Amino acid sequence: MLAIIITLGLLVWLLAPVLMPFAVAAMLAYLSDPLADRLERLGLGRSLAVSIVFVLLILVIAAALLLLVPLIVRQIENLVLNFPHYVEWGRDRALPWVQAKLHLDPKAFDTDRLVDQIKQHIGSIGTVLGKISRSGVSVVAWLTNLLLIPVVWFYLLRDWDRLVAWIDRMLPRSVEPTVAHLARESDAVLGAFVRGQLLVMLALAIYYGVALTLVGISVGPLIGMVAGLLSFVPYLGFITGFGASLIASLVQHGDWEHLLLVVGVFVVGQLLEGYVLVPRLVGEKIGLHPVAVIFAVLAGGYLFGFLGVLLALPAASVILVLLRYLAQRYKQSDLYTEMGEPDSAIIEVDVAVEIDDGAGTAAQVADNRDKP
């Protein structure tokens, strides 16, 4: 079993770029399988139920893209148009303030020299971009992966129950009850996390986008979408969105009123996330510490690239279930429950404590020989 696990891990590491569409399709199949099961319980066949769910979800995704893509394009155009104002604000106001407060050398933030260096490297950047544009292999591979996702998604969704039953039949009978129990717990954790966290991300993106727009931030919808998307990592979405909103408020308005409004928006957003959205939509079944979440995302990205980032938190949730099971087994083992013999190396001694009361020194002796 250890050799099989090591081999599978090595194959995942080697085939990470190829596995991307299959991992995304498997995640979509896992998320949509409960809907197909509900339609089956209503009397529909598996193929018909899967077809209905697949078509409906494709239409929902297409409608979302039709709504979001023009909005994102407009927000990016707005950001590009306002970019000179951001540069001017940073050069004329932010950098002088930092230099004055930290007593830094003005030459350390010489923007003119930085612009000259960028201009000097424009030629090499253009050369690299030209090579990338002339190489159509990456573009073809990207389009192939994109078109492969719905195909793999449909077939995995159609045969999902059969795949689960086949894996159950192939398990050794001696470990099948334990594996089935752990699989049910992992499914509960993953269901609570994946479905719940997606709803939390969507709710935060809508809230931040609408709230920042109402307080007068022109790029509020773009900041809201980024903050909601990054909220799966604890505090990353909040820090990114809050910092970007503060800069946008200072550049666009430059007064304390809008600055305090932005602070209020993110304070309410944190309260909403911590006390309403996460407890109701995700629940307490996962129990991953924020440090563990950050480590899982960074480690997954370092080992497997974007595939590792995509699967880091679901994998960490399953590992948490396994660790809980191992902790229970350890507490039931003789290693934990068996009482050992008294250690003869422990020698009890008298401890003398000196107390200085200011008027003199008195010694108080505590006899520990009769204490456990």
CSV table of N, CA, C and O in Angstrom, one decimal, residues 89 93 212 215-217 241-267:
chain,number,residue,atom,x,y,z
A,89,TRP,N,-0.1,59.9,-8.1
A,89,TRP,CA,-0.3,60.0,-6.7
A,89,TRP,C,0.9,59.3,-5.9
A,89,TRP,O,1.3,59.8,-4.9
A,93,ARG,N,2.8,62.0,-3.8
A,93,ARG,CA,2.3,62.1,-2.5
A,93,ARG,C,2.8,60.9,-1.6
A,93,ARG,O,3.3,61.1,-0.5
A,212,LEU,N,-18.5,48.8,-2.4
A,212,LEU,CA,-17.5,49.7,-2.9
A,212,LEU,C,-18.0,50.7,-4.0
A,212,LEU,O,-17.6,51.8,-4.0
A,215,VAL,N,-20.0,53.4,-2.3
A,215,VAL,CA,-19.3,54.5,-1.6
A,215,VAL,C,-18.5,55.3,-2.5
A,215,VAL,O,-17.7,56.2,-2.1
A,216,GLY,N,-18.5,55.0,-3.8
A,216,GLY,CA,-17.9,55.9,-4.8
A,216,GLY,C,-16.6,55.4,-5.4
A,216,GLY,O,-15.9,56.2,-6.0
A,217,ILE,N,-16.2,54.1,-5.3
A,217,ILE,CA,-15.0,53.6,-5.8
A,217,ILE,C,-15.3,53.1,-7.2
A,217,ILE,O,-16.1,52.2,-7.4
A,241,GLY,N,-8.1,43.2,-1.1
A,241,GLY,CA,-9.2,44.1,-1.4
A,241,GLY,C,-9.1,45.4,-0.6
A,241,GLY,O,-9.4,46.5,-1.1
A,242,PHE,N,-8.8,45.3,0.7
A,242,PHE,CA,-8.7,46.5,1.6
A,242,PHE,C,-7.6,47.4,1.1
A,242,PHE,O,-7.8,48.6,1.0
A,243,GLY,N,-6.4,46.8,0.8
A,243,GLY,CA,-5.3,47.7,0.4
A,243,GLY,C,-5.6,48.4,-0.9
A,243,GLY,O,-5.3,49.6,-1.1
A,244,ALA,N,-6.2,47.6,-1.9
A,244,ALA,CA,-6.5,48.2,-3.2
A,244,ALA,C,-7.6,49.3,-3.1
A,244,ALA,O,-7.5,50.3,-3.7
A,245,SER,N,-8.5,49.0,-2.2
A,245,SER,CA,-9.6,50.0,-2.0
A,245,SER,C,-9.1,51.3,-1.4
A,245,SER,O,-9.6,52.4,-1.7
A,246,LEU,N,-8.2,51.2,-0.4
A,246,LEU,CA,-7.6,52.4,0.2
A,246,LEU,C,-6.9,53.2,-0.8
A,246,LEU,O,-7.0,54.4,-0.8
A,247,ILE,N,-6.1,52.6,-1.6
A,247,ILE,CA,-5.3,53.3,-2.6
A,247,ILE,C,-6.3,54.0,-3.6
A,247,ILE,O,-6.1,55.1,-4.0
A,248,ALA,N,-7.3,53.2,-4.1
A,248,ALA,CA,-8.2,53.8,-5.0
A,248,ALA,C,-9.0,54.9,-4.4
A,248,ALA,O,-9.3,56.0,-5.1
A,249,SER,N,-9.3,54.8,-3.1
A,249,SER,CA,-10.1,55.9,-2.5
A,249,SER,C,-9.2,57.2,-2.3
A,249,SER,O,-9.6,58.3,-2.6
A,250,LEU,N,-7.9,57.0,-2.0
A,250,LEU,CA,-7.0,58.1,-1.8
A,250,LEU,C,-6.7,58.8,-3.2
A,250,LEU,O,-6.7,60.0,-3.2
A,251,VAL,N,-6.6,58.0,-4.2
A,251,VAL,CA,-6.3,58.6,-5.5
A,251,VAL,C,-7.6,59.3,-6.1
A,251,VAL,O,-7.5,60.4,-6.7
A,252,GLN,N,-8.7,58.6,-6.0
A,252,GLN,CA,-9.9,59.1,-6.6
A,252,GLN,C,-10.5,60.3,-5.8
A,252,GLN,O,-11.0,61.2,-6.4
A,253,HIS,N,-10.5,60.2,-4.5
A,253,HIS,CA,-11.2,61.2,-3.7
A,253,HIS,C,-10.2,62.0,-2.8
A,253,HIS,O,-10.4,63.2,-2.7
A,254,GLY,N,-9.3,61.3,-2.1
A,254,GLY,CA,-8.3,62.0,-1.3
A,254,GLY,C,-8.9,62.7,-0.1
A,254,GLY,O,-8.3,63.6,0.4
A,255,ASP,N,-10.0,62.2,0.5
A,255,ASP,CA,-10.5,62.7,1.7
A,255,ASP,C,-10.7,61.6,2.7
A,255,ASP,O,-10.7,60.5,2.4
A,256,TRP,N,-10.9,62.1,4.0
A,256,TRP,CA,-11.1,61.1,5.1
A,256,TRP,C,-12.5,60.5,5.0
A,256,TRP,O,-12.7,59.3,5.5
A,257,GLU,N,-13.5,61.1,4.5
A,257,GLU,CA,-14.8,60.6,4.5
A,257,GLU,C,-14.9,59.3,3.7
A,257,GLU,O,-15.4,58.2,4.2
A,258,HIS,N,-14.4,59.3,2.5
A,258,HIS,CA,-14.4,58.0,1.7
A,258,HIS,C,-13.4,57.0,2.2
A,258,HIS,O,-13.7,55.8,2.1
A,259,LEU,N,-12.4,57.4,2.9
A,259,LEU,CA,-11.4,56.5,3.5
A,259,LEU,C,-12.1,55.7,4.6
A,259,LEU,O,-12.0,54.5,4.7
A,260,LEU,N,-12.9,56.4,5.5
A,260,LEU,CA,-13.6,55.8,6.5
A,260,LEU,C,-14.7,54.9,6.0
A,260,LEU,O,-15.0,53.9,6.6
A,261,LEU,N,-15.4,55.3,4.9
A,261,LEU,CA,-16.4,54.5,4.3
A,261,LEU,C,-15.8,53.1,3.9
A,261,LEU,O,-16.4,52.1,4.0
A,262,VAL,N,-14.6,53.2,3.2
A,262,VAL,CA,-14.0,51.9,2.8
A,262,VAL,C,-13.6,51.0,4.0
A,262,VAL,O,-13.9,49.8,4.0
A,263,VAL,N,-13.1,51.7,5.1
A,263,VAL,CA,-12.8,50.9,6.3
A,263,VAL,C,-14.1,50.2,6.8
A,263,VAL,O,-14.1,49.1,7.2
A,264,GLY,N,-15.2,51.0,6.8
A,264,GLY,CA,-16.5,50.4,7.3
A,264,GLY,C,-17.0,49.3,6.4
A,264,GLY,O,-17.5,48.3,7.0
A,265,VAL,N,-16.8,49.4,5.1
A,265,VAL,CA,-17.2,48.3,4.2
A,265,VAL,C,-16.5,47.0,4.6
A,265,VAL,O,-17.1,45.9,4.6
A,266,PHE,N,-15.2,47.1,4.8
A,266,PHE,CA,-14.4,45.9,5.0
A,266,PHE,C,-14.6,45.3,6.5
A,266,PHE,O,-14.5,44.1,6.7
A,267,VAL,N,-14.8,46.2,7.4
A,267,VAL,CA,-15.1,45.8,8.8
A,267,VAL,C,-16.4,45.0,8.7
A,267,VAL,O,-16.5,43.9,9.3
